[in-house]
mmCIF file with all atom_site columns, C-alpha atoms in Angstrom:
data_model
loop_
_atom_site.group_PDB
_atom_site.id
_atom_site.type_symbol
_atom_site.label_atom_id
_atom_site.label_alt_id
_atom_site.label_comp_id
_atom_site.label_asym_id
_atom_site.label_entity_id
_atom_site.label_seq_id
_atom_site.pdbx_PDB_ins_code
_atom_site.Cartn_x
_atom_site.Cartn_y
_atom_site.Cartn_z
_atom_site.occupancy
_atom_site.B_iso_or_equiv
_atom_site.pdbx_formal_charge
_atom_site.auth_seq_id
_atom_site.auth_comp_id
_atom_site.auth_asym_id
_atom_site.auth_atom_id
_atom_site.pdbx_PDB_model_num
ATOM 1   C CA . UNK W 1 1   ? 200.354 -48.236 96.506  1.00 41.00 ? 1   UNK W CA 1
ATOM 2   C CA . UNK W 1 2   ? 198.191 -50.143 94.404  1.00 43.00 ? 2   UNK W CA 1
ATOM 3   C CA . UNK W 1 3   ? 196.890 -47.624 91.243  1.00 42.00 ? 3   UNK W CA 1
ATOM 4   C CA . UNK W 1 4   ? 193.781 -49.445 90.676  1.00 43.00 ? 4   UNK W CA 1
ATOM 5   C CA . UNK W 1 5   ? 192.715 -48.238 94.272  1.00 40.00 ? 5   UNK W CA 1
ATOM 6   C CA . UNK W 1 6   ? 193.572 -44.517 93.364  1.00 45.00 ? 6   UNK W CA 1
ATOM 7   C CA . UNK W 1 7   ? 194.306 -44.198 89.149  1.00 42.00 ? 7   UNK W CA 1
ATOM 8   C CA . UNK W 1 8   ? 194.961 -40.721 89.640  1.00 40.00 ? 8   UNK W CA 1
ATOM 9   C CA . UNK W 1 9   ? 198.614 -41.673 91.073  1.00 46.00 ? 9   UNK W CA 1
ATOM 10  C CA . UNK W 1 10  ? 199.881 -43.117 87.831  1.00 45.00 ? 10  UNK W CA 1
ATOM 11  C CA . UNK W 1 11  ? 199.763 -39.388 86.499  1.00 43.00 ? 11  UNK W CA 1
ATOM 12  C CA . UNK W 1 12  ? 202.388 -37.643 89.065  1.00 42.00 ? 12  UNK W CA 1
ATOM 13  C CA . UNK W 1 13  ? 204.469 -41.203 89.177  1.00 44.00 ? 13  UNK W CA 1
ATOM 14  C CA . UNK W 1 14  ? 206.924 -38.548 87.877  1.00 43.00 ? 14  UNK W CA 1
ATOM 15  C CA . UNK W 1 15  ? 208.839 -35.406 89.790  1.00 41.00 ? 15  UNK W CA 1
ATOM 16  C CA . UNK W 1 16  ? 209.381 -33.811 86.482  1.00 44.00 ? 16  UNK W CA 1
ATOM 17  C CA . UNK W 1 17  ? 205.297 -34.171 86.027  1.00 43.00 ? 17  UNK W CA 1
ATOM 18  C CA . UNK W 1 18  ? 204.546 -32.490 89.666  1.00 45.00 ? 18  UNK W CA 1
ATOM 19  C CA . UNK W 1 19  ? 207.304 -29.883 89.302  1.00 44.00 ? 19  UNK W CA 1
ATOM 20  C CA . UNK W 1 20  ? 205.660 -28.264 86.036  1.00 44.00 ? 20  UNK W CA 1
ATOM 21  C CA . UNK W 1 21  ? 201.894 -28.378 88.046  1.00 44.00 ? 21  UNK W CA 1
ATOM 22  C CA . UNK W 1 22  ? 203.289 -26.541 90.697  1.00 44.00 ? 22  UNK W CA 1
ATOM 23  C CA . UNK W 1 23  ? 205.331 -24.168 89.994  1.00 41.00 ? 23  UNK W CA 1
ATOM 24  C CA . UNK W 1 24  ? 204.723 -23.573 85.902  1.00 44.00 ? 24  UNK W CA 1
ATOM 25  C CA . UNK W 1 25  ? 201.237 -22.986 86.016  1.00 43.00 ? 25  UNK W CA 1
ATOM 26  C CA . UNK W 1 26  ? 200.513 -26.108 84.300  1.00 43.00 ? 26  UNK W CA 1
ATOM 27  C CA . UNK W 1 27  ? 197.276 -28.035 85.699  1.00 45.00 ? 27  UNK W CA 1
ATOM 28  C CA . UNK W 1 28  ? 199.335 -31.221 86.467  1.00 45.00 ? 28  UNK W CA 1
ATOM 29  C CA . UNK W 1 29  ? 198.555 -29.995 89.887  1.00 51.00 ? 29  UNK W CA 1
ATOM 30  C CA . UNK W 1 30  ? 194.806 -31.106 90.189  1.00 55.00 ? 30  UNK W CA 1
ATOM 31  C CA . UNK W 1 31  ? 195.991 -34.759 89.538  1.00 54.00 ? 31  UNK W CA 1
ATOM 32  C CA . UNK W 1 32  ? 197.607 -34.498 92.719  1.00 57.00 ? 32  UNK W CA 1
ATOM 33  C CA . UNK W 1 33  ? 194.584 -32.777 94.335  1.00 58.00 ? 33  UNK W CA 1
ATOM 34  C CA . UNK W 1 34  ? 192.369 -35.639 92.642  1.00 61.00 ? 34  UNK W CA 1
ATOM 35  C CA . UNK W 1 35  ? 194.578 -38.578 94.371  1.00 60.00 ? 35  UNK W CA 1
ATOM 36  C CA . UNK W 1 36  ? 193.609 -37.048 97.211  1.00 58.00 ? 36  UNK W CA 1
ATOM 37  C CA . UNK W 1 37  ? 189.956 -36.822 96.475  1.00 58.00 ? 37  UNK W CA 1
ATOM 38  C CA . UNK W 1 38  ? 190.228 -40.521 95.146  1.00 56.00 ? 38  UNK W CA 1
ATOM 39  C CA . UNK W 1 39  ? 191.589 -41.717 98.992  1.00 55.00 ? 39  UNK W CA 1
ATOM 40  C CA . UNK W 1 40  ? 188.997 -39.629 100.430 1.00 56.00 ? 40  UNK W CA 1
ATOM 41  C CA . UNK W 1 41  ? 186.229 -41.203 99.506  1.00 58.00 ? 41  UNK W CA 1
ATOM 42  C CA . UNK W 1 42  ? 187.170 -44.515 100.686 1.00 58.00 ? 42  UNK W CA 1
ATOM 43  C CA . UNK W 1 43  ? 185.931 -46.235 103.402 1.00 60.00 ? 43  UNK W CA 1
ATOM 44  C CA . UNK W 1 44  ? 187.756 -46.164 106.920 1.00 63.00 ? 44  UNK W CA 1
ATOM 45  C CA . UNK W 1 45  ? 190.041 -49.338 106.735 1.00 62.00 ? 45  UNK W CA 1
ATOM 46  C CA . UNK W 1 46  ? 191.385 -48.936 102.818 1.00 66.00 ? 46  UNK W CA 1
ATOM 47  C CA . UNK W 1 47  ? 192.339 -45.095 104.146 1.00 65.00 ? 47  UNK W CA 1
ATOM 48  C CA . UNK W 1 48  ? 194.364 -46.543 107.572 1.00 68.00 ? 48  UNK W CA 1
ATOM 49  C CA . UNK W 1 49  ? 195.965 -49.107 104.457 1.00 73.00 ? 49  UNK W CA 1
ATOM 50  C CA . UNK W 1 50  ? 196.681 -46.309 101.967 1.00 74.00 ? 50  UNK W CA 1
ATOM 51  C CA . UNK W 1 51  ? 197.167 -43.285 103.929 1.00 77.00 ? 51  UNK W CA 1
ATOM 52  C CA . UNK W 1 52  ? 200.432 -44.123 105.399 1.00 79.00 ? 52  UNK W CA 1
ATOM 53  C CA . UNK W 1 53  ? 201.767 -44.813 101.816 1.00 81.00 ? 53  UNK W CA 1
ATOM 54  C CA . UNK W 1 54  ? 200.336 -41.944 100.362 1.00 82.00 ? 54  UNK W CA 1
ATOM 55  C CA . UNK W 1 55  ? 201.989 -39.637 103.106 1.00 84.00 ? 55  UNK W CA 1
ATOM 56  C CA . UNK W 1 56  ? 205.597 -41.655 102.282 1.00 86.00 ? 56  UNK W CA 1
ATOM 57  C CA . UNK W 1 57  ? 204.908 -40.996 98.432  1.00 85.00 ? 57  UNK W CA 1
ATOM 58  C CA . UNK W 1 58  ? 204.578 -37.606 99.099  1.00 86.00 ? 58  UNK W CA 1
ATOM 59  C CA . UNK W 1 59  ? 207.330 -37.343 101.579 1.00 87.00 ? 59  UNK W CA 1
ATOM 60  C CA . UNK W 1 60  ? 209.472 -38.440 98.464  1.00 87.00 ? 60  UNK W CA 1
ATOM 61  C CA . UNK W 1 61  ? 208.392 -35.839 96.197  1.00 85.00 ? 61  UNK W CA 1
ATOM 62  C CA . UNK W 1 62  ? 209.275 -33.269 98.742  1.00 83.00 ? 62  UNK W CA 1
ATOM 63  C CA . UNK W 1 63  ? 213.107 -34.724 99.197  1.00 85.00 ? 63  UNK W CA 1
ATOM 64  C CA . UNK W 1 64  ? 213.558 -34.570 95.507  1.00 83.00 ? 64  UNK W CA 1
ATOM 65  C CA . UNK W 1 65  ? 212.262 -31.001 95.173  1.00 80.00 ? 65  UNK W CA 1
ATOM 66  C CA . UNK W 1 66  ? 214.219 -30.273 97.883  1.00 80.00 ? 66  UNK W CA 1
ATOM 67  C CA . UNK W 1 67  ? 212.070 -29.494 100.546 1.00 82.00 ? 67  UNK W CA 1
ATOM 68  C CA . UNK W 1 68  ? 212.409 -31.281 104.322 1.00 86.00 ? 68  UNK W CA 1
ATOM 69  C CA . UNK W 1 69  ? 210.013 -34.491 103.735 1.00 88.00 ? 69  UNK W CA 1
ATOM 70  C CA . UNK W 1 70  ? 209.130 -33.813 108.187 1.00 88.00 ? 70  UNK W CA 1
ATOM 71  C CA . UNK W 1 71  ? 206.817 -31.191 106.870 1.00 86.00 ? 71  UNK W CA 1
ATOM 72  C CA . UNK W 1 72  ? 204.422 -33.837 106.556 1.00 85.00 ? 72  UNK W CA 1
ATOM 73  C CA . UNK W 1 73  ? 202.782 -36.287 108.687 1.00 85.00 ? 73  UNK W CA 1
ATOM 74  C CA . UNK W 1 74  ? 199.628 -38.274 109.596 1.00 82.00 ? 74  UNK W CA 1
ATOM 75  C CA . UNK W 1 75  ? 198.048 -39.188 112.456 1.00 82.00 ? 75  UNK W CA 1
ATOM 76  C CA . UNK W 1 76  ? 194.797 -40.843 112.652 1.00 79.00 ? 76  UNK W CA 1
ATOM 77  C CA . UNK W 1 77  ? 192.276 -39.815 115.744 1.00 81.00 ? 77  UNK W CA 1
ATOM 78  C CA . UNK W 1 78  ? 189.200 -39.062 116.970 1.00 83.00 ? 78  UNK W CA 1
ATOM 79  C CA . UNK W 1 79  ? 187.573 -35.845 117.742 1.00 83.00 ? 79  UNK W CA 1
ATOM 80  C CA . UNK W 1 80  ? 187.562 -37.130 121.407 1.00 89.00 ? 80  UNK W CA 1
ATOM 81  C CA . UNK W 1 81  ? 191.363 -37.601 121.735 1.00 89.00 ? 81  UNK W CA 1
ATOM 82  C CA . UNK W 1 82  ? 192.053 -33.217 122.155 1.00 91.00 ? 82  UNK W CA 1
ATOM 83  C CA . UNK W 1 83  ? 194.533 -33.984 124.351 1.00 92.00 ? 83  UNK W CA 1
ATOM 84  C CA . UNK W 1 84  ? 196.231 -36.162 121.831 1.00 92.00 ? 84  UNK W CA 1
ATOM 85  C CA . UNK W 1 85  ? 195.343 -33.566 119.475 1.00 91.00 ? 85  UNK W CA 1
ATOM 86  C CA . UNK W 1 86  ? 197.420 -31.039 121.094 1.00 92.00 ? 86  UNK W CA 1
ATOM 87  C CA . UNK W 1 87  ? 200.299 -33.213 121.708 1.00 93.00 ? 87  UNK W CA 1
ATOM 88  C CA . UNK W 1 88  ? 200.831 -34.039 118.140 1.00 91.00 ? 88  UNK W CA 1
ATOM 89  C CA . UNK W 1 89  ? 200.024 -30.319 117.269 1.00 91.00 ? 89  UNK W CA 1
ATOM 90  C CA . UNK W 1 90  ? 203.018 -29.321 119.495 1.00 93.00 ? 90  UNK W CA 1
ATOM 91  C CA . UNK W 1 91  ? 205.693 -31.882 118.036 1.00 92.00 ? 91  UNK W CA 1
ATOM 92  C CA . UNK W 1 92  ? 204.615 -30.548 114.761 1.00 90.00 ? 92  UNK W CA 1
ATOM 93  C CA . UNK W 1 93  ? 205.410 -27.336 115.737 1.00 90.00 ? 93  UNK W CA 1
ATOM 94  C CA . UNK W 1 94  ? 209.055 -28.367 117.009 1.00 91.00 ? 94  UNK W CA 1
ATOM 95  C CA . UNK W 1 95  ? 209.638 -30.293 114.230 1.00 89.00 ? 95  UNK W CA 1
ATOM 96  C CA . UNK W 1 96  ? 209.006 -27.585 111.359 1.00 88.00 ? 96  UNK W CA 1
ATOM 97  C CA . UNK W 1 97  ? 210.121 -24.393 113.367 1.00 89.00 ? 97  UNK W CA 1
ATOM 98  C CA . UNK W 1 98  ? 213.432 -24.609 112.942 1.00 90.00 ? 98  UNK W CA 1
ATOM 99  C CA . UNK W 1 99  ? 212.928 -25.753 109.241 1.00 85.00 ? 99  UNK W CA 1
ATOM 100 C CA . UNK W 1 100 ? 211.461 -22.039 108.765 1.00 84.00 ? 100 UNK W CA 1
ATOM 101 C CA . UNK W 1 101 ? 209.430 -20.914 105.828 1.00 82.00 ? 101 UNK W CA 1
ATOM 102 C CA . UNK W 1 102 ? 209.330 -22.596 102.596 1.00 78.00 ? 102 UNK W CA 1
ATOM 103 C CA . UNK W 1 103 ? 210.555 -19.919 100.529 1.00 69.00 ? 103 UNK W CA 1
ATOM 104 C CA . UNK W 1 104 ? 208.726 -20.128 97.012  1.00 65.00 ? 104 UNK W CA 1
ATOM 105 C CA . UNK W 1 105 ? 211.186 -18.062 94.838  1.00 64.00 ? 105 UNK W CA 1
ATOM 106 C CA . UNK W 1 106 ? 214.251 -20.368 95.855  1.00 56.00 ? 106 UNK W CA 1
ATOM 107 C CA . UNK W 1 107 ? 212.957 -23.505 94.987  1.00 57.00 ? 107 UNK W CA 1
ATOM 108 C CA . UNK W 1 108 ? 211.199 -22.045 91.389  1.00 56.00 ? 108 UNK W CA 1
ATOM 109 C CA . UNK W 1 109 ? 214.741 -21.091 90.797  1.00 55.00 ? 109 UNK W CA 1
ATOM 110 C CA . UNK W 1 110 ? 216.506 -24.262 91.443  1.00 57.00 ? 110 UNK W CA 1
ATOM 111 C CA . UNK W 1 111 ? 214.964 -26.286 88.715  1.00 54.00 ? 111 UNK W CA 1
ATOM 112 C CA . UNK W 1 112 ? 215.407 -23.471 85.979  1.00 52.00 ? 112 UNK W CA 1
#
């Protein structure tokens, strides 16, 4: 992803950077909140480009914290589409029940 779209990206480049947001009470954490922002307010065709690559960036951070990178996913549709809705609600649901509950404790533990 390009970081002069979104400059907010350049400051959680880093797992070491996003782990001490999260879980040390540092506010690291709002820079990944304001990436988000940053993508949000673009228009419609620059999201479908940087959306996907934004959701695979993210997918990384969650492998290397160890946490199953499935638990995230996009999918772009209307408010029309309910039916497609509910499909895609349902495979979400298979795919992260049987990952079970992120348990907050383990994981704050593993990088001590």
């Amino acid at each position: 992803m390009r970081d002069s779209v979104c400059p907010a990206l350049q400051s959680i480049r880093s797992a070491g950077h996003l782990r001490n947001g999260l879980f040390s009470g540092n506010s690291n954490a709002a820079h990944l909140k304001t990436a988000a922002m940053h993508i949000s307010i673009l228009s419609n065709q620059k999201k479908s480009d940087i959306y996907p690559k934004f959701i695979g960036y993210i997918q990384n951070l969650l492998a290397e914290i160890g946490l199953e990178p499935q638990r995230i996913k996009m999918y772009n549709m209307s408010a029309a589409m309910a039916g497609e809705f509910v499909a895609k609600a349902k495979e979400m649901t298979e795919i992260i029940q049987p990952l079970g509950l992120i348990h907050y404790e383990t994981i704050q533990n593993d990088w001590r």
